[in-house]
Amino acid sequence: MWLLIDRSSVESYEESLGLLNDVLSDHGESCAVLYVAVPAVDDAEPTLDTLDVLYNFLLPIALRQPTLRVIPVFEYLYKDKVASIAPDENVLCGELTPQSGGFQRMMQPCGQIPSLRRVQIPSVVAPISTSRIILPSKISSSNAWSRDKDSLRFKNVAVGGTFDRFHAGHRLLLGATAMVTTQKVFIGITSDKLLQNKKAKELLQSYEERCDAAVRFIQTVNPTLELVSAGTLTDPSIPPLCATEENFDAIVVSEETIGGAHEINRVRAELGFHPLIIIVVGLLSAAAGEDSKLSSSALRVQEEQRQQK
C-alpha cells in the first residue's frame, strides 16, 4: 500500500492521524507494507520538527499494528535523485504534491496495485513533540537548537539496539538515523549471548535476522547513503566503534539510552576526539492510555502466550 500525504488543506494533525487510523482499520490486516511520505517542514532539509512528524505517524501504528512494515519516505531525499523504492513490492509510487517534482517520475504502478489512499497533513508542528538535540558544551554553551530552522544533516552517524521483532519503535530510531545521515551509518547490534536473560528468549530472532532487518531498512529509507554497516555488541564494558573511531559526527538514541551516548562521549574525550551530537527520539507507547513503552520483550511474551493457548 502506498500512503500519499498531501499538506494542502487539512488544518490539524488529529484529522490526518484519524485518516491514517482508517487506513489501518480498512487495510491493516492485508497490508504487507505501508509507505508513508514524510515531508520536511516547508520543503526544507530535515529538522527536529520533521522527526516529530515521523513520531506522530508511527504512534497509531505502534498502538494498533506495531510490527507492520512501515517505510518512511523523506521528500527531501528525492528532490535531486529519484531512487527505486523496493521495486519488488506491489505499490504505487506517486508525486507528493502537484507542485513538487520529487515524486513525479515515480508516478507508475509496480505490479498489481493493492490500494491507494490519500492522507492529508498540514504544514504545522506536530501535536506531540518528543525529539531533541543534546549538544556538547564545547559546541554550544547555550545548548540551543532551533526545532524548525536548524538542519539535521551529518556525514557519519551511529545507532545501536537489539532490533528483535522489528517494530514501530525500531522504525522510528532507524528512520531518524537514515533521515539525518548523508554518507555512512554504523549500526551496533546486540549479540545473541547478551540476550540470554531476556523474557521469552526462546523466541528471540538470531543476530543474522536482526542485523539484516536493520541494515535493509536504512538502505531502503535512504538509498543515497554510501555505506550502511553493522557490528556486534558483545560486551557492555567494551566501548563501541563510534567511541573509538574519530570520524563519527552524531549518534541517534532513544530517551532510555541517553546515558550510553554520554559514556561514548566520555571515552571519545579521553582519546582526544570531538564529541558526538546526540539526537534523541521519543518512546512509542505499547497501548493507548498506558505508560508502558513498545518493546520486543513484550511482543515475544504476547506471542508465547498465544502459542500456549
Short mmCIF file of C-alpha atoms in Angstrom, two decimals:
data_model
loop_
_atom_site.label_atom_id
_atom_site.label_comp_id
_atom_site.label_asym_id
_atom_site.label_seq_id
_atom_site.Cartn_x
_atom_site.Cartn_y
_atom_site.Cartn_z
CA MET A 1 0.00 0.00 0.00
CA TRP A 2 1.22 3.48 -0.83
CA LEU A 3 0.12 6.21 1.56
CA LEU A 4 0.25 9.54 -0.27
CA ILE A 5 0.44 12.58 2.00
CA ASP A 6 -0.77 15.98 0.86
CA ARG A 7 -0.28 19.04 3.08
CA SER A 8 -2.54 21.33 1.12
CA SER A 9 -5.78 21.66 3.06
CA VAL A 10 -6.11 19.91 6.42
CA GLU A 11 -5.58 22.11 9.45
CA SER A 12 -4.98 19.59 12.23
CA TYR A 13 -2.77 16.58 12.78
CA GLU A 14 -5.63 14.95 14.64
CA GLU A 15 -7.63 14.77 11.41
CA SER A 16 -4.74 13.36 9.39
CA LEU A 17 -3.97 10.79 12.09
CA GLY A 18 -7.64 9.85 12.09
CA LEU A 19 -7.41 9.15 8.37
CA LEU A 20 -4.32 7.02 9.00
CA ASN A 21 -6.30 5.05 11.57
CA ASP A 22 -8.96 4.49 8.93
CA VAL A 23 -6.31 3.08 6.60
CA LEU A 24 -5.15 0.67 9.29
CA SER A 25 -8.73 -0.38 10.02
CA ASP A 26 -9.60 -0.92 6.36
CA HIS A 27 -6.40 -2.48 5.07
CA GLY A 28 -4.09 -3.18 8.02
CA GLU A 29 -4.55 -6.93 8.16
CA SER A 30 -3.95 -7.43 4.43
CA CYS A 31 -1.28 -4.77 4.03
CA ALA A 32 2.20 -6.23 3.50
CA VAL A 33 3.98 -2.89 3.54
CA LEU A 34 2.90 0.71 4.11
CA TYR A 35 4.94 3.52 2.54
CA VAL A 36 4.43 6.85 4.28
CA ALA A 37 5.69 10.00 2.57
CA VAL A 38 7.12 12.21 5.33
CA PRO A 39 7.53 15.83 4.25
CA ALA A 40 10.14 18.16 5.68
CA VAL A 41 8.60 21.31 7.13
CA ASP A 42 8.31 23.97 4.42
CA ASP A 43 10.04 21.61 1.96
CA ALA A 44 13.42 22.22 3.61
CA GLU A 45 16.01 19.75 4.82
CA PRO A 46 15.00 17.75 7.92
CA THR A 47 14.79 19.36 11.33
CA LEU A 48 13.61 18.28 14.77
CA ASP A 49 10.08 19.09 13.59
CA THR A 50 10.49 16.51 10.82
CA LEU A 51 11.39 13.90 13.43
CA ASP A 52 8.24 14.81 15.35
CA VAL A 53 6.17 14.29 12.17
CA LEU A 54 7.66 10.80 11.87
CA TYR A 55 6.94 10.08 15.56
CA ASN A 56 3.31 11.15 15.27
CA PHE A 57 2.65 8.96 12.24
CA LEU A 58 4.26 5.93 13.84
CA LEU A 59 2.32 6.42 17.08
CA PRO A 60 -1.04 4.99 15.90
CA ILE A 61 0.82 2.17 14.15
CA ALA A 62 2.61 1.30 17.41
CA LEU A 63 -0.74 1.20 19.19
CA ARG A 64 -2.61 -0.87 16.61
CA GLN A 65 -0.15 -2.87 14.50
CA PRO A 66 3.35 -2.45 15.93
CA THR A 67 5.12 -4.87 13.59
CA LEU A 68 3.54 -3.57 10.37
CA ARG A 69 6.21 -2.94 7.72
CA VAL A 70 6.15 0.84 7.53
CA ILE A 71 8.69 2.54 5.26
CA PRO A 72 9.01 6.31 5.78
CA VAL A 73 9.85 8.12 2.54
CA PHE A 74 11.50 11.50 3.14
CA GLU A 75 10.67 14.03 0.45
CA TYR A 76 13.96 15.93 0.56
CA LEU A 77 15.93 12.81 -0.42
CA TYR A 78 14.22 12.67 -3.81
CA LYS A 79 14.42 16.28 -4.98
CA ASP A 80 17.62 15.72 -6.95
CA LYS A 81 17.66 11.97 -7.31
CA VAL A 82 14.74 9.64 -7.85
CA ALA A 83 15.59 6.21 -6.48
CA SER A 84 13.78 2.93 -6.82
CA ILE A 85 11.95 2.04 -3.61
CA ALA A 86 11.54 -1.70 -3.16
CA PRO A 87 10.82 -2.45 -6.84
CA ASP A 88 9.66 -5.95 -5.95
CA GLU A 89 6.74 -4.59 -3.92
CA ASN A 90 3.23 -4.11 -5.30
CA VAL A 91 2.90 -0.40 -4.63
CA LEU A 92 2.04 2.78 -6.43
CA CYS A 93 4.68 5.47 -6.12
CA GLY A 94 3.14 8.87 -6.79
CA GLU A 95 4.12 12.51 -6.57
CA LEU A 96 3.88 14.13 -3.15
CA THR A 97 2.08 17.33 -4.20
CA PRO A 98 1.04 18.78 -7.56
CA GLN A 99 3.79 21.40 -7.23
CA SER A 100 6.58 19.03 -6.17
CA GLY A 101 8.92 17.43 -8.66
CA GLY A 102 10.16 14.98 -6.07
CA PHE A 103 7.95 12.02 -6.91
CA GLN A 104 6.67 12.87 -10.38
CA ARG A 105 8.94 10.39 -12.16
CA MET A 106 7.78 7.66 -9.81
CA MET A 107 4.13 8.01 -10.83
CA GLN A 108 3.85 4.45 -12.13
CA PRO A 109 2.49 1.21 -10.75
CA CYS A 110 4.79 -1.65 -9.80
CA GLY A 111 2.80 -4.80 -10.46
CA GLN A 112 -0.76 -5.15 -9.24
CA ILE A 113 -1.71 -2.17 -7.04
CA PRO A 114 -3.41 -3.39 -3.85
CA SER A 115 -4.77 0.01 -2.82
CA LEU A 116 -4.10 3.73 -2.83
CA ARG A 117 -5.22 6.10 -0.11
CA ARG A 118 -4.58 9.83 0.12
CA VAL A 119 -3.99 11.20 3.61
CA GLN A 120 -3.65 14.93 4.06
CA ILE A 121 -1.28 16.51 6.51
CA PRO A 122 -0.86 20.19 7.36
CA SER A 123 2.47 22.00 7.38
CA VAL A 124 2.21 22.76 11.10
CA VAL A 125 4.14 21.50 14.09
CA ALA A 126 3.07 18.06 15.29
CA PRO A 127 0.98 17.98 18.50
CA ILE A 128 3.37 15.64 20.31
CA SER A 129 6.93 16.93 20.39
CA THR A 130 9.41 14.26 21.50
CA SER A 131 12.69 14.71 19.63
CA ARG A 132 15.56 16.83 20.90
CA ILE A 133 19.25 17.53 20.48
CA ILE A 134 21.92 17.30 23.17
CA LEU A 135 24.85 19.48 22.16
CA PRO A 136 28.25 19.12 23.80
CA SER A 137 29.19 22.23 25.78
CA LYS A 138 32.24 22.88 23.59
CA ILE A 139 29.94 23.20 20.57
CA SER A 140 27.27 25.41 22.15
CA SER A 141 27.27 26.92 25.61
CA SER A 142 23.56 27.70 25.34
CA ASN A 143 22.59 24.17 24.23
CA ALA A 144 20.17 25.83 21.81
CA TRP A 145 18.89 24.22 18.64
CA SER A 146 16.06 25.60 16.53
CA ARG A 147 13.34 22.98 16.06
CA ASP A 148 12.22 24.30 12.69
CA LYS A 149 15.30 26.00 11.20
CA ASP A 150 18.50 24.12 12.05
CA SER A 151 19.04 21.28 9.59
CA LEU A 152 19.82 17.80 10.91
CA ARG A 153 22.38 16.53 8.42
CA PHE A 154 25.56 14.70 9.44
CA LYS A 155 28.11 12.73 7.40
CA ASN A 156 28.70 9.71 9.66
CA VAL A 157 26.12 8.60 12.24
CA ALA A 158 25.94 5.75 14.73
CA VAL A 159 22.95 3.96 16.23
CA GLY A 160 22.52 0.80 18.29
CA GLY A 161 19.97 -1.68 19.56
CA THR A 162 18.70 -5.25 19.61
CA PHE A 163 16.09 -4.95 16.82
CA ASP A 164 14.22 -8.16 17.62
CA ARG A 165 10.64 -8.38 16.29
CA PHE A 166 11.30 -5.29 14.15
CA HIS A 167 8.59 -2.88 15.30
CA ALA A 168 7.48 0.75 15.06
CA GLY A 169 9.95 1.85 17.73
CA HIS A 170 12.82 0.45 15.68
CA ARG A 171 11.45 2.17 12.59
CA LEU A 172 11.42 5.48 14.47
CA LEU A 173 15.01 5.08 15.72
CA LEU A 174 16.45 3.84 12.43
CA GLY A 175 14.21 6.08 10.31
CA ALA A 176 15.59 9.08 12.19
CA THR A 177 19.12 7.77 11.62
CA ALA A 178 18.54 7.36 7.89
CA MET A 179 16.98 10.81 7.76
CA VAL A 180 19.88 12.73 9.31
CA THR A 181 22.78 10.90 7.61
CA THR A 182 24.40 11.98 4.36
CA GLN A 183 27.18 9.39 3.93
CA LYS A 184 27.66 6.47 6.32
CA VAL A 185 25.66 4.71 9.05
CA PHE A 186 27.06 2.23 11.54
CA ILE A 187 24.59 0.05 13.48
CA GLY A 188 25.73 -1.64 16.67
CA ILE A 189 23.59 -4.75 17.23
CA THR A 190 23.41 -6.70 20.47
CA SER A 191 24.88 -10.20 20.24
CA ASP A 192 22.81 -13.33 20.92
CA LYS A 193 24.96 -14.02 24.01
CA LEU A 194 23.92 -10.77 25.72
CA LEU A 195 20.22 -11.59 25.30
CA GLN A 196 20.11 -14.85 27.24
CA ASN A 197 18.32 -13.27 30.22
CA LYS A 198 15.58 -11.68 28.14
CA LYS A 199 11.95 -12.71 28.56
CA ALA A 200 10.76 -15.45 26.20
CA LYS A 201 14.33 -15.83 24.97
CA GLU A 202 13.41 -18.96 23.01
CA LEU A 203 11.52 -16.73 20.58
CA LEU A 204 14.40 -14.33 20.01
CA GLN A 205 15.40 -13.89 16.39
CA SER A 206 19.01 -14.68 15.53
CA TYR A 207 21.67 -11.99 15.26
CA GLU A 208 21.73 -12.51 11.48
CA GLU A 209 17.98 -11.92 11.17
CA ARG A 210 18.05 -8.83 13.36
CA CYS A 211 21.09 -7.40 11.60
CA ASP A 212 19.60 -7.98 8.14
CA ALA A 213 16.33 -6.26 9.11
CA ALA A 214 18.10 -3.17 10.48
CA VAL A 215 20.54 -2.75 7.58
CA ARG A 216 17.92 -3.33 4.89
CA PHE A 217 15.53 -0.85 6.49
CA ILE A 218 18.05 2.00 6.49
CA GLN A 219 19.15 1.17 2.95
CA THR A 220 15.51 1.31 1.82
CA VAL A 221 14.69 4.56 3.61
CA ASN A 222 17.82 6.36 2.38
CA PRO A 223 19.20 4.72 -0.78
CA THR A 224 21.56 7.67 -1.31
CA LEU A 225 23.88 6.58 1.53
CA GLU A 226 27.41 5.49 0.64
CA LEU A 227 27.55 2.74 3.26
CA VAL A 228 25.35 1.07 5.86
CA SER A 229 27.35 -1.33 8.02
CA ALA A 230 26.74 -3.22 11.25
CA GLY A 231 28.81 -4.72 14.04
CA THR A 232 28.20 -6.93 17.05
CA LEU A 233 27.90 -5.51 20.57
CA THR A 234 29.34 -8.35 22.65
CA ASP A 235 30.40 -6.78 25.96
CA PRO A 236 28.90 -3.73 27.72
CA SER A 237 32.33 -2.91 29.16
CA ILE A 238 33.91 -2.59 25.71
CA PRO A 239 33.33 0.82 24.03
CA PRO A 240 31.52 0.56 20.68
CA LEU A 241 33.08 1.57 17.37
CA CYS A 242 31.69 5.12 17.47
CA ALA A 243 33.59 5.70 20.72
CA THR A 244 36.97 4.54 19.44
CA GLU A 245 36.91 5.83 15.85
CA GLU A 246 37.17 9.57 15.32
CA ASN A 247 35.22 10.02 12.10
CA PHE A 248 31.71 9.91 13.61
CA ASP A 249 29.63 13.09 13.89
CA ALA A 250 26.41 12.13 15.67
CA ILE A 251 24.57 9.32 17.42
CA VAL A 252 20.83 8.62 17.46
CA VAL A 253 19.36 7.27 20.70
CA SER A 254 16.04 6.89 22.50
CA GLU A 255 15.20 8.54 25.81
CA GLU A 256 16.22 5.40 27.71
CA THR A 257 19.70 5.11 26.17
CA ILE A 258 20.95 8.69 26.56
CA GLY A 259 23.31 7.55 29.31
CA GLY A 260 25.13 5.28 26.89
CA ALA A 261 25.66 8.19 24.49
CA HIS A 262 27.19 10.30 27.27
CA GLU A 263 29.52 7.42 28.13
CA ILE A 264 30.58 7.20 24.49
CA ASN A 265 31.41 10.92 24.51
CA ARG A 266 33.41 10.43 27.72
CA VAL A 267 35.56 7.78 26.01
CA ARG A 268 35.97 9.97 22.93
CA ALA A 269 37.15 12.85 25.12
CA GLU A 270 39.79 10.61 26.70
CA LEU A 271 41.00 9.71 23.20
CA GLY A 272 41.13 13.37 22.15
CA PHE A 273 38.21 13.05 19.71
CA HIS A 274 35.45 15.61 19.17
CA PRO A 275 32.17 14.76 20.97
CA LEU A 276 29.17 13.38 19.12
CA ILE A 277 25.98 15.39 18.77
CA ILE A 278 23.24 13.33 20.44
CA ILE A 279 19.89 13.10 18.62
CA VAL A 280 17.13 11.84 20.91
CA VAL A 281 13.84 10.35 19.69
CA GLY A 282 10.82 9.65 21.86
CA LEU A 283 9.47 6.31 23.06
CA LEU A 284 6.32 4.88 21.50
CA SER A 285 3.61 3.57 23.81
CA ALA A 286 2.50 -0.05 23.66
CA ALA A 287 -1.19 0.74 24.19
CA ALA A 288 -3.39 3.82 24.34
CA GLY A 289 -3.56 5.37 27.78
CA GLU A 290 -0.67 3.30 29.13
CA ASP A 291 2.79 4.40 30.20
CA SER A 292 4.45 1.18 29.07
CA LYS A 293 6.68 1.54 26.03
CA LEU A 294 6.55 -0.62 22.96
CA SER A 295 9.20 -3.32 23.36
CA SER A 296 10.41 -6.51 21.68
CA SER A 297 10.24 -8.36 25.01
CA ALA A 298 6.53 -7.59 25.37
CA LEU A 299 5.86 -8.72 21.80
CA ARG A 300 7.66 -12.02 22.44
CA VAL A 301 5.71 -12.60 25.66
CA GLN A 302 2.46 -11.96 23.78
CA GLU A 303 3.48 -14.45 21.10
CA GLU A 304 4.42 -17.01 23.77
CA GLN A 305 1.01 -16.60 25.41
CA ARG A 306 -0.76 -17.10 22.08
CA GLN A 307 1.19 -20.29 21.46
CA GLN A 308 0.24 -21.68 24.88
CA LYS A 309 -3.50 -21.26 24.28
#
